[in-house]
Amino acid sequence: MRARPPSVEDVIRAFNAFVQYRCKENMPVQDTQITYIMGALRYLQQNNAGTEGFGLATKDLRMAIITLSFRPYDEGDTARLQLAKTLYQELERRRLLGNESEEKLESSVAKGSIVARNLIPYLKILSACGQPVEARNLVEQYFDSDLKRFAYSPWGWVIKGFLRQHAEDEVLKTISIMRSLSMPFNQSVHQTITSYYAKKGDFNSMKRWYNTAIDDERSPLLRATEDVLEACIREKEYDWGNSVFKSILERRVQSNRGWRLILIWAAAKGKGVDEIERMMNVMLRRNEDLPDREHVVPDIMMINGLIELAMSRDDPYTAERYVALGQKWKIEPDVRTLLLQLEYRLRVGDLDGARATYTRLQAEDTSNDSHIPLVNKLIVALCEKKGSYNVIMSIVDDLSERKATLELPTVAALCRLHLQRDEPNKIDPLLSTHTHNYSVLQRESIQDVFVKFILDRKNPDSQAWDAYTILSPAFPETSLALRTELMSEFFSRGCDDMGIHLFGYMRQQQNPSTRATVDTYTSCLEGIARAGAKSRFGGKYKSAYLIHNMLKVDPDIEPNTRVKNGLMLAFTACGAPDQALEIWNDIAHSREGPTYSSIQLALQACETAPSGGRVVRDIWARLQRFGIQVTREIYAAYVGVLSSRGAFQECIESIERAEAETGYKPDSLLIGTFYNAMPHKDNKEQVENWAKQAYPEVWKELLAMGKTVVLEQRTEEELEEMDEEMKEMEERILAPHRESVFNIDRSVEP
């Protein structure tokens, strides 16, 4: 079925609404959304070519490329790069045609040239997506004419792009080009490179660049020094770090930021909380010799830095002492302090303490949403530790009121919680609100929650099916292989109606990558066979007929021997062995011909088919006529057919010549098949007496395998005519006369 395409007007409205919202909220665009944007662009270019700009204004396209530039995304994001190039080329085409002029621009956006406004987001994307050379060429080309007002920013993006590629020679080349354009290697560029290596943990490169002279001979920025000292603390490189620390003292940095560094370095070198407090007193005494404008007093930024240091060392006790130190000095904790406290309490599993901190956070101004990631972690921790459901949902509701996006692990944890509580109605709103913010790769972790729930047999069939009905529409990208696995699971649960429903969904897909293949048909038939074999009264043959008919009319499937083997397997297990033998006849006369599995399945069908005696003689004659090697499984199946006809003596003779025929001595499969296929209890006792004397060791193996009581099989027509009372009465009458069979493995792979 092909859906009617949307109207051009609807696509334009959807495109503009999406990019405007994302741009306004500074929300990154994920890979799935990029696919939709690209699809919308192509649709409009093909179906609305007669309209100027194919219906999209230049400002809308510019807003789209700005939205694409919002991080995070990685170097391998080729879809983002391709879409950005498409948008930039269209913007430049319109600019060169003169469709937009400076005079037309609204005052709110008339900052810089049209070239610059098209180029800035494009440069960010090029640099971040592995194309810094192209970005540098564009910056060099347009720097003097259009980009000079942005100073070092464009060069910074380019340099970071090369740093991500470990292309230091290109970084040096970029610095040389900058100098040729009267842009010296200044403190800002020095800090960009030094801080990058410091945060990446490349200590040698960090040292080399930190010691690289700045063109105007200025000292490194304090931000660069902070990052370097933090790297020294992480790597425990105190000897070299001391020289950097001394440079701060020599520069007599008299600022809160400088003193923060001094206190943190002292704590990192082993100073205790009491010694840090004495240093804070020294700080105050120094103020006596300084003018008021240079006075420095302990503040929350210093306390927070000390807490962060303790946390980096997994020392929550010391972190709490620093919080207490701040309180002693009447330094009011800020949002950052509470966030740090929340984080280290979560680390040690103090959920009650974390909840108390969260309650305090709610009273603070958290308009910048810096608390959102940690609150997400709190929700996940409460879900994992089986915390109070009402507490969890109150926190979720609080985030919803703030219109905060729940993080990936949080959505996964909440989905798991609602599934376990049998609350499927609460999952749909959760997924529809948040999953569109994640990439396809990220969405897999949420999808995995549903898959694991379905595959867990501890969960009731009805709840497993509810989980699938949520999974299917919410994750249309679910692979054919995974859907096939889920289909097989429902069949294994005995829910053949659910398995067939799932198969029907795959069969109707338009996308070839998710449409049912011949292997999917085979898996479905195997599932029907399992469900039929487990059925209390059997009679599942209608399911096998349904799939057979689907196969006949499917224009995309060319039935092969394997899928026909699946049909034999399904028809035999569901009580229609004659139909299975019709399939065998088709295989025997096909160009591809039968496999060993085909022969074994045909022989198993002969055990219960009225015409089985005639067919088995024909099969066996062919095997002998063509000199086909008989496997132990085929030989056991042949004996099973003889046994099902009550041919006791013929079975014994066949078993005694088994080693000569197959090269295998009689084993549990052969003797067990002989016993299992023999009809009636009295005949089975005769087999048992013979086997105990002839093959006592094999009989012991069979006893170790255990037995299963055989249940009667009925057709679906017979089942429809029986009410529950009649079934119960039949159960009471037949129970004493039931036969049991050994649990030997006679399964066949199609």
mmCIF file of N, CA and C in Angstrom, residues 522-635:
data_model
loop_
_atom_site.group_PDB
_atom_site.id
_atom_site.type_symbol
_atom_site.label_atom_id
_atom_site.label_comp_id
_atom_site.label_asym_id
_atom_site.label_seq_id
_atom_site.Cartn_x
_atom_site.Cartn_y
_atom_site.Cartn_z
ATOM 1 N N THR A 522 10.183 -18.718 6.434
ATOM 2 C CA THR A 522 10.640 -19.967 7.041
ATOM 3 C C THR A 522 10.599 -19.873 8.562
ATOM 4 N N SER A 523 11.069 -18.738 9.107
ATOM 5 C CA SER A 523 11.043 -18.556 10.568
ATOM 6 C C SER A 523 9.616 -18.583 11.090
ATOM 7 N N CYS A 524 8.696 -17.988 10.335
ATOM 8 C CA CYS A 524 7.285 -17.977 10.739
ATOM 9 C C CYS A 524 6.729 -19.403 10.771
ATOM 10 N N LEU A 525 7.051 -20.193 9.758
ATOM 11 C CA LEU A 525 6.569 -21.575 9.708
ATOM 12 C C LEU A 525 7.170 -22.410 10.833
ATOM 13 N N GLU A 526 8.440 -22.168 11.151
ATOM 14 C CA GLU A 526 9.050 -22.858 12.294
ATOM 15 C C GLU A 526 8.307 -22.500 13.582
ATOM 16 N N GLY A 527 7.954 -21.227 13.713
ATOM 17 C CA GLY A 527 7.217 -20.789 14.899
ATOM 18 C C GLY A 527 5.851 -21.446 14.993
ATOM 19 N N ILE A 528 5.146 -21.525 13.857
ATOM 20 C CA ILE A 528 3.835 -22.178 13.840
ATOM 21 C C ILE A 528 3.978 -23.643 14.247
ATOM 22 N N ALA A 529 5.057 -24.273 13.785
ATOM 23 C CA ALA A 529 5.304 -25.677 14.146
ATOM 24 C C ALA A 529 5.497 -25.814 15.651
ATOM 25 N N ARG A 530 6.262 -24.899 16.245
ATOM 26 C CA ARG A 530 6.467 -24.957 17.697
ATOM 27 C C ARG A 530 5.151 -24.756 18.438
ATOM 28 N N ALA A 531 4.367 -23.775 17.985
ATOM 29 C CA ALA A 531 3.085 -23.506 18.644
ATOM 30 C C ALA A 531 2.140 -24.691 18.479
ATOM 31 N N GLY A 532 2.142 -25.326 17.292
ATOM 32 C CA GLY A 532 1.287 -26.472 17.044
ATOM 33 C C GLY A 532 1.667 -27.661 17.888
ATOM 34 N N ALA A 533 2.987 -27.885 18.047
ATOM 35 C CA ALA A 533 3.463 -29.016 18.844
ATOM 36 C C ALA A 533 3.119 -28.841 20.315
ATOM 37 N N LYS A 534 3.063 -27.576 20.785
ATOM 38 C CA LYS A 534 2.792 -27.317 22.202
ATOM 39 C C LYS A 534 1.301 -27.233 22.518
ATOM 40 N N SER A 535 0.488 -27.168 21.469
ATOM 41 C CA SER A 535 -0.946 -26.957 21.688
ATOM 42 C C SER A 535 -1.573 -28.134 22.432
ATOM 43 N N ARG A 536 -2.485 -27.837 23.343
ATOM 44 C CA ARG A 536 -3.151 -28.871 24.139
ATOM 45 C C ARG A 536 -3.904 -29.856 23.248
ATOM 46 N N PHE A 537 -4.615 -29.339 22.252
ATOM 47 C CA PHE A 537 -5.371 -30.209 21.368
ATOM 48 C C PHE A 537 -4.848 -30.172 19.928
ATOM 49 N N GLY A 538 -3.717 -29.527 19.688
ATOM 50 C CA GLY A 538 -3.202 -29.420 18.317
ATOM 51 C C GLY A 538 -4.134 -28.556 17.490
ATOM 52 N N GLY A 539 -4.358 -28.944 16.219
ATOM 53 C CA GLY A 539 -5.341 -28.255 15.394
ATOM 54 C C GLY A 539 -4.944 -26.874 14.959
ATOM 55 N N LYS A 540 -3.635 -26.577 14.864
ATOM 56 C CA LYS A 540 -3.190 -25.247 14.447
ATOM 57 C C LYS A 540 -2.983 -25.171 12.934
ATOM 58 N N TYR A 541 -3.511 -26.172 12.199
ATOM 59 C CA TYR A 541 -3.163 -26.243 10.783
ATOM 60 C C TYR A 541 -3.666 -25.050 9.977
ATOM 61 N N LYS A 542 -4.719 -24.341 10.470
ATOM 62 C CA LYS A 542 -5.216 -23.171 9.736
ATOM 63 C C LYS A 542 -4.139 -22.099 9.613
ATOM 64 N N SER A 543 -3.299 -21.996 10.649
ATOM 65 C CA SER A 543 -2.211 -21.015 10.601
ATOM 66 C C SER A 543 -1.217 -21.381 9.508
ATOM 67 N N ALA A 544 -0.916 -22.683 9.409
ATOM 68 C CA ALA A 544 0.008 -23.129 8.371
ATOM 69 C C ALA A 544 -0.583 -22.878 6.983
ATOM 70 N N TYR A 545 -1.891 -23.158 6.811
ATOM 71 C CA TYR A 545 -2.546 -22.896 5.526
ATOM 72 C C TYR A 545 -2.511 -21.403 5.187
ATOM 73 N N LEU A 546 -2.723 -20.558 6.191
ATOM 74 C CA LEU A 546 -2.726 -19.109 5.970
ATOM 75 C C LEU A 546 -1.384 -18.639 5.411
ATOM 76 N N ILE A 547 -0.288 -19.073 6.033
ATOM 77 C CA ILE A 547 1.038 -18.658 5.552
ATOM 78 C C ILE A 547 1.319 -19.254 4.186
ATOM 79 N N HIS A 548 0.871 -20.488 3.964
ATOM 80 C CA HIS A 548 1.058 -21.126 2.659
ATOM 81 C C HIS A 548 0.368 -20.307 1.564
ATOM 82 N N ASN A 549 -0.831 -19.858 1.851
ATOM 83 C CA ASN A 549 -1.566 -19.051 0.865
ATOM 84 C C ASN A 549 -0.901 -17.695 0.646
ATOM 85 N N MET A 550 -0.394 -17.096 1.728
ATOM 86 C CA MET A 550 0.340 -15.830 1.586
ATOM 87 C C MET A 550 1.552 -16.024 0.682
ATOM 88 N N LEU A 551 2.232 -17.145 0.858
ATOM 89 C CA LEU A 551 3.428 -17.433 0.062
ATOM 90 C C LEU A 551 3.085 -17.579 -1.417
ATOM 91 N N LYS A 552 1.944 -18.191 -1.688
ATOM 92 C CA LYS A 552 1.545 -18.408 -3.081
ATOM 93 C C LYS A 552 1.308 -17.104 -3.829
ATOM 94 N N VAL A 553 0.781 -16.092 -3.121
ATOM 95 C CA VAL A 553 0.390 -14.845 -3.800
ATOM 96 C C VAL A 553 1.413 -13.725 -3.614
ATOM 97 N N ASP A 554 2.538 -14.003 -2.945
ATOM 98 C CA ASP A 554 3.547 -12.963 -2.721
ATOM 99 C C ASP A 554 4.430 -12.835 -3.962
ATOM 100 N N PRO A 555 4.340 -11.714 -4.687
ATOM 101 C CA PRO A 555 5.107 -11.582 -5.939
ATOM 102 C C PRO A 555 6.610 -11.401 -5.721
ATOM 103 N N ASP A 556 7.003 -11.054 -4.491
ATOM 104 C CA ASP A 556 8.417 -10.789 -4.229
ATOM 105 C C ASP A 556 9.180 -12.016 -3.737
ATOM 106 N N ILE A 557 8.483 -13.120 -3.547
ATOM 107 C CA ILE A 557 9.117 -14.308 -2.968
ATOM 108 C C ILE A 557 9.110 -15.449 -3.975
ATOM 109 N N GLU A 558 10.271 -16.037 -4.191
ATOM 110 C CA GLU A 558 10.397 -17.248 -4.991
ATOM 111 C C GLU A 558 10.642 -18.400 -4.026
ATOM 112 N N PRO A 559 9.641 -19.250 -3.797
ATOM 113 C CA PRO A 559 9.805 -20.313 -2.794
ATOM 114 C C PRO A 559 10.972 -21.241 -3.137
ATOM 115 N N ASN A 560 11.793 -21.517 -2.149
ATOM 116 C CA ASN A 560 12.897 -22.461 -2.328
ATOM 117 C C ASN A 560 12.657 -23.689 -1.456
ATOM 118 N N THR A 561 13.607 -24.608 -1.510
ATOM 119 C CA THR A 561 13.438 -25.848 -0.749
ATOM 120 C C THR A 561 13.345 -25.575 0.745
ATOM 121 N N ARG A 562 14.105 -24.590 1.218
ATOM 122 C CA ARG A 562 14.126 -24.327 2.657
ATOM 123 C C ARG A 562 12.744 -23.895 3.157
ATOM 124 N N VAL A 563 12.100 -22.989 2.451
ATOM 125 C CA VAL A 563 10.784 -22.534 2.912
ATOM 126 C C VAL A 563 9.748 -23.655 2.755
ATOM 127 N N LYS A 564 9.922 -24.500 1.730
ATOM 128 C CA LYS A 564 9.017 -25.641 1.578
ATOM 129 C C LYS A 564 9.231 -26.645 2.713
ATOM 130 N N ASN A 565 10.485 -26.790 3.141
ATOM 131 C CA ASN A 565 10.737 -27.613 4.322
ATOM 132 C C ASN A 565 9.992 -27.056 5.529
ATOM 133 N N GLY A 566 9.989 -25.731 5.639
ATOM 134 C CA GLY A 566 9.255 -25.087 6.726
ATOM 135 C C GLY A 566 7.775 -25.409 6.665
ATOM 136 N N LEU A 567 7.219 -25.441 5.447
ATOM 137 C CA LEU A 567 5.812 -25.804 5.294
ATOM 138 C C LEU A 567 5.556 -27.240 5.756
ATOM 139 N N MET A 568 6.448 -28.172 5.363
ATOM 140 C CA MET A 568 6.293 -29.556 5.827
ATOM 141 C C MET A 568 6.334 -29.630 7.346
ATOM 142 N N LEU A 569 7.293 -28.914 7.919
ATOM 143 C CA LEU A 569 7.443 -28.910 9.375
ATOM 144 C C LEU A 569 6.167 -28.409 10.051
ATOM 145 N N ALA A 570 5.625 -27.298 9.530
ATOM 146 C CA ALA A 570 4.437 -26.687 10.137
ATOM 147 C C ALA A 570 3.209 -27.584 9.979
ATOM 148 N N PHE A 571 2.982 -28.092 8.758
ATOM 149 C CA PHE A 571 1.796 -28.931 8.533
ATOM 150 C C PHE A 571 1.846 -30.202 9.386
ATOM 151 N N THR A 572 3.027 -30.819 9.499
ATOM 152 C CA THR A 572 3.135 -32.048 10.299
ATOM 153 C C THR A 572 2.853 -31.764 11.770
ATOM 154 N N ALA A 573 3.483 -30.687 12.293
ATOM 155 C CA ALA A 573 3.311 -30.364 13.715
ATOM 156 C C ALA A 573 1.882 -29.958 14.038
ATOM 157 N N CYS A 574 1.179 -29.429 13.041
ATOM 158 C CA CYS A 574 -0.180 -28.921 13.285
ATOM 159 C C CYS A 574 -1.258 -29.939 12.926
ATOM 160 N N GLY A 575 -0.851 -31.181 12.664
ATOM 161 C CA GLY A 575 -1.845 -32.231 12.446
ATOM 162 C C GLY A 575 -2.341 -32.355 11.027
ATOM 163 N N ALA A 576 -1.555 -31.900 10.042
ATOM 164 C CA ALA A 576 -1.950 -32.040 8.635
ATOM 165 C C ALA A 576 -0.807 -32.690 7.850
ATOM 166 N N PRO A 577 -0.436 -33.939 8.197
ATOM 167 C CA PRO A 577 0.716 -34.579 7.544
ATOM 168 C C PRO A 577 0.503 -34.855 6.061
ATOM 169 N N ASP A 578 -0.738 -35.110 5.635
ATOM 170 C CA ASP A 578 -0.974 -35.346 4.209
ATOM 171 C C ASP A 578 -0.617 -34.116 3.380
ATOM 172 N N GLN A 579 -0.948 -32.922 3.928
ATOM 173 C CA GLN A 579 -0.577 -31.691 3.238
ATOM 174 C C GLN A 579 0.947 -31.552 3.187
ATOM 175 N N ALA A 580 1.626 -31.963 4.268
ATOM 176 C CA ALA A 580 3.091 -31.928 4.283
ATOM 177 C C ALA A 580 3.656 -32.810 3.186
ATOM 178 N N LEU A 581 3.045 -33.975 2.946
ATOM 179 C CA LEU A 581 3.542 -34.881 1.908
ATOM 180 C C LEU A 581 3.272 -34.339 0.510
ATOM 181 N N GLU A 582 2.229 -33.525 0.361
ATOM 182 C CA GLU A 582 2.028 -32.846 -0.926
ATOM 183 C C GLU A 582 3.177 -31.874 -1.193
ATOM 184 N N ILE A 583 3.610 -31.186 -0.139
ATOM 185 C CA ILE A 583 4.760 -30.279 -0.277
ATOM 186 C C ILE A 583 6.013 -31.087 -0.636
ATOM 187 N N TRP A 584 6.163 -32.267 -0.001
ATOM 188 C CA TRP A 584 7.315 -33.131 -0.315
ATOM 189 C C TRP A 584 7.314 -33.512 -1.802
ATOM 190 N N ASN A 585 6.164 -33.838 -2.316
ATOM 191 C CA ASN A 585 6.067 -34.204 -3.732
ATOM 192 C C ASN A 585 6.501 -33.045 -4.617
ATOM 193 N N ASP A 586 6.133 -31.812 -4.205
ATOM 194 C CA ASP A 586 6.544 -30.611 -4.942
ATOM 195 C C ASP A 586 8.063 -30.456 -4.905
ATOM 196 N N ILE A 587 8.652 -30.674 -3.725
ATOM 197 C CA ILE A 587 10.113 -30.562 -3.580
ATOM 198 C C ILE A 587 10.820 -31.603 -4.431
ATOM 199 N N ALA A 588 10.316 -32.849 -4.379
ATOM 200 C CA ALA A 588 10.965 -33.955 -5.084
ATOM 201 C C ALA A 588 11.003 -33.725 -6.591
ATOM 202 N N HIS A 589 10.043 -32.964 -7.111
ATOM 203 C CA HIS A 589 9.988 -32.729 -8.558
ATOM 204 C C HIS A 589 10.460 -31.323 -8.945
ATOM 205 N N SER A 590 11.032 -30.596 -7.993
ATOM 206 C CA SER A 590 11.506 -29.237 -8.283
ATOM 207 C C SER A 590 12.921 -29.267 -8.833
ATOM 208 N N ARG A 591 13.333 -28.147 -9.446
ATOM 209 C CA ARG A 591 14.686 -28.044 -9.999
ATOM 210 C C ARG A 591 15.731 -28.101 -8.885
ATOM 211 N N GLU A 592 15.456 -27.434 -7.749
ATOM 212 C CA GLU A 592 16.420 -27.405 -6.648
ATOM 213 C C GLU A 592 16.526 -28.755 -5.962
ATOM 214 N N GLY A 593 15.397 -29.463 -5.853
ATOM 215 C CA GLY A 593 15.396 -30.786 -5.259
ATOM 216 C C GLY A 593 15.443 -30.762 -3.744
ATOM 217 N N PRO A 594 15.353 -31.952 -3.119
ATOM 218 C CA PRO A 594 15.312 -32.033 -1.659
ATOM 219 C C PRO A 594 16.689 -31.944 -1.021
ATOM 220 N N THR A 595 16.696 -31.569 0.246
ATOM 221 C CA THR A 595 17.893 -31.615 1.084
ATOM 222 C C THR A 595 17.720 -32.751 2.081
ATOM 223 N N TYR A 596 18.746 -33.006 2.876
ATOM 224 C CA TYR A 596 18.617 -34.017 3.916
ATOM 225 C C TYR A 596 17.485 -33.666 4.880
ATOM 226 N N SER A 597 17.324 -32.360 5.160
ATOM 227 C CA SER A 597 16.220 -31.934 6.029
ATOM 228 C C SER A 597 14.876 -32.276 5.399
ATOM 229 N N SER A 598 14.772 -32.125 4.054
ATOM 230 C CA SER A 598 13.522 -32.441 3.361
ATOM 231 C C SER A 598 13.155 -33.904 3.562
ATOM 232 N N ILE A 599 14.150 -34.791 3.403
ATOM 233 C CA ILE A 599 13.901 -36.230 3.527
ATOM 234 C C ILE A 599 13.459 -36.567 4.944
ATOM 235 N N GLN A 600 14.158 -35.996 5.933
ATOM 236 C CA GLN A 600 13.827 -36.280 7.328
ATOM 237 C C GLN A 600 12.421 -35.789 7.668
ATOM 238 N N LEU A 601 12.064 -34.583 7.184
ATOM 239 C CA LEU A 601 10.740 -34.036 7.464
ATOM 240 C C LEU A 601 9.647 -34.853 6.780
ATOM 241 N N ALA A 602 9.925 -35.310 5.560
ATOM 242 C CA ALA A 602 8.935 -36.130 4.851
ATOM 243 C C ALA A 602 8.695 -37.446 5.587
ATOM 244 N N LEU A 603 9.772 -38.045 6.082
ATOM 245 C CA LEU A 603 9.630 -39.293 6.825
ATOM 246 C C LEU A 603 8.859 -39.075 8.126
ATOM 247 N N GLN A 604 9.114 -37.946 8.804
ATOM 248 C CA GLN A 604 8.364 -37.662 10.030
ATOM 249 C C GLN A 604 6.881 -37.462 9.729
ATOM 250 N N ALA A 605 6.574 -36.853 8.573
ATOM 251 C CA ALA A 605 5.165 -36.684 8.189
ATOM 252 C C ALA A 605 4.511 -38.040 7.928
ATOM 253 N N CYS A 606 5.303 -38.978 7.405
ATOM 254 C CA CYS A 606 4.772 -40.315 7.111
ATOM 255 C C CYS A 606 4.306 -41.050 8.367
ATOM 256 N N GLU A 607 4.865 -40.694 9.526
ATOM 257 C CA GLU A 607 4.501 -41.387 10.767
ATOM 258 C C GLU A 607 3.007 -41.261 11.070
ATOM 259 N N THR A 608 2.431 -40.095 10.775
ATOM 260 C CA THR A 608 1.021 -39.856 11.137
ATOM 261 C C THR A 608 0.102 -39.739 9.925
ATOM 262 N N ALA A 609 0.664 -39.711 8.707
ATOM 263 C CA ALA A 609 -0.163 -39.574 7.509
ATOM 264 C C ALA A 609 -0.764 -40.924 7.122
ATOM 265 N N PRO A 610 -2.035 -40.961 6.768
ATOM 266 C CA PRO A 610 -2.641 -42.224 6.320
ATOM 267 C C PRO A 610 -1.898 -42.839 5.133
ATOM 268 N N SER A 611 -1.375 -41.994 4.258
ATOM 269 C CA SER A 611 -0.655 -42.490 3.079
ATOM 270 C C SER A 611 0.830 -42.681 3.340
ATOM 271 N N GLY A 612 1.242 -42.572 4.609
ATOM 272 C CA GLY A 612 2.663 -42.605 4.940
ATOM 273 C C GLY A 612 3.354 -43.896 4.566
ATOM 274 N N GLY A 613 2.659 -45.040 4.693
ATOM 275 C CA GLY A 613 3.276 -46.321 4.378
ATOM 276 C C GLY A 613 3.705 -46.406 2.931
ATOM 277 N N ARG A 614 2.879 -45.918 2.024
ATOM 278 C CA ARG A 614 3.231 -45.942 0.606
ATOM 279 C C ARG A 614 4.370 -44.986 0.294
ATOM 280 N N VAL A 615 4.297 -43.768 0.866
ATOM 281 C CA VAL A 615 5.302 -42.748 0.566
ATOM 282 C C VAL A 615 6.671 -43.150 1.098
ATOM 283 N N VAL A 616 6.728 -43.773 2.293
ATOM 284 C CA VAL A 616 8.020 -44.121 2.868
ATOM 285 C C VAL A 616 8.737 -45.162 2.018
ATOM 286 N N ARG A 617 7.964 -46.098 1.427
ATOM 287 C CA ARG A 617 8.595 -47.091 0.558
ATOM 288 C C ARG A 617 9.188 -46.434 -0.677
ATOM 289 N N ASP A 618 8.478 -45.454 -1.198
ATOM 290 C CA ASP A 618 8.971 -44.736 -2.379
ATOM 291 C C ASP A 618 10.241 -43.952 -2.053
ATOM 292 N N ILE A 619 10.244 -43.255 -0.890
ATOM 293 C CA ILE A 619 11.424 -42.467 -0.491
ATOM 294 C C ILE A 619 12.618 -43.389 -0.282
ATOM 295 N N TRP A 620 12.385 -44.481 0.429
ATOM 296 C CA TRP A 620 13.503 -45.376 0.744
ATOM 297 C C TRP A 620 14.069 -46.032 -0.522
ATOM 298 N N ALA A 621 13.192 -46.345 -1.449
ATOM 299 C CA ALA A 621 13.649 -46.936 -2.711
ATOM 300 C C ALA A 621 14.515 -45.945 -3.484
ATOM 301 N N ARG A 622 14.126 -44.674 -3.466
ATOM 302 C CA ARG A 622 14.920 -43.649 -4.171
ATOM 303 C C ARG A 622 16.290 -43.485 -3.531
ATOM 304 N N LEU A 623 16.323 -43.477 -2.214
ATOM 305 C CA LEU A 623 17.610 -43.317 -1.524
ATOM 306 C C LEU A 623 18.557 -44.449 -1.894
ATOM 307 N N GLN A 624 18.032 -45.657 -1.941
ATOM 308 C CA GLN A 624 18.883 -46.802 -2.262
ATOM 309 C C GLN A 624 19.257 -46.820 -3.744
ATOM 310 N N ARG A 625 18.301 -46.416 -4.600
ATOM 311 C CA ARG A 625 18.561 -46.430 -6.037
ATOM 312 C C ARG A 625 19.650 -45.432 -6.422
ATOM 313 N N PHE A 626 19.619 -44.259 -5.783
ATOM 314 C CA PHE A 626 20.609 -43.228 -6.134
ATOM 315 C C PHE A 626 21.853 -43.278 -5.244
ATOM 316 N N GLY A 627 21.921 -44.228 -4.317
ATOM 317 C CA GLY A 627 23.107 -44.389 -3.467
ATOM 318 C C GLY A 627 23.360 -43.213 -2.551
ATOM 319 N N ILE A 628 22.300 -42.602 -2.043
ATOM 320 C CA ILE A 628 22.433 -41.428 -1.164
ATOM 321 C C ILE A 628 22.812 -41.881 0.245
ATOM 322 N N GLN A 629 23.813 -41.221 0.810
ATOM 323 C CA GLN A 629 24.252 -41.543 2.167
ATOM 324 C C GLN A 629 23.122 -41.267 3.163
ATOM 325 N N VAL A 630 22.794 -42.261 3.951
ATOM 326 C CA VAL A 630 21.710 -42.125 4.931
ATOM 327 C C VAL A 630 22.304 -41.696 6.269
ATOM 328 N N THR A 631 21.830 -40.575 6.796
ATOM 329 C CA THR A 631 22.309 -40.082 8.091
ATOM 330 C C THR A 631 21.587 -40.803 9.220
ATOM 331 N N ARG A 632 22.127 -40.695 10.423
ATOM 332 C CA ARG A 632 21.497 -41.336 11.578
ATOM 333 C C ARG A 632 20.101 -40.762 11.834
ATOM 334 N N GLU A 633 19.914 -39.443 11.546
ATOM 335 C CA GLU A 633 18.603 -38.819 11.761
ATOM 336 C C GLU A 633 17.577 -39.368 10.769
ATOM 337 N N ILE A 634 17.995 -39.532 9.501
ATOM 338 C CA ILE A 634 17.070 -40.056 8.489
ATOM 339 C C ILE A 634 16.730 -41.516 8.789
ATOM 340 N N TYR A 635 17.732 -42.273 9.213
ATOM 341 C CA TYR A 635 17.486 -43.684 9.512
ATOM 342 C C TYR A 635 16.513 -43.817 10.690
#
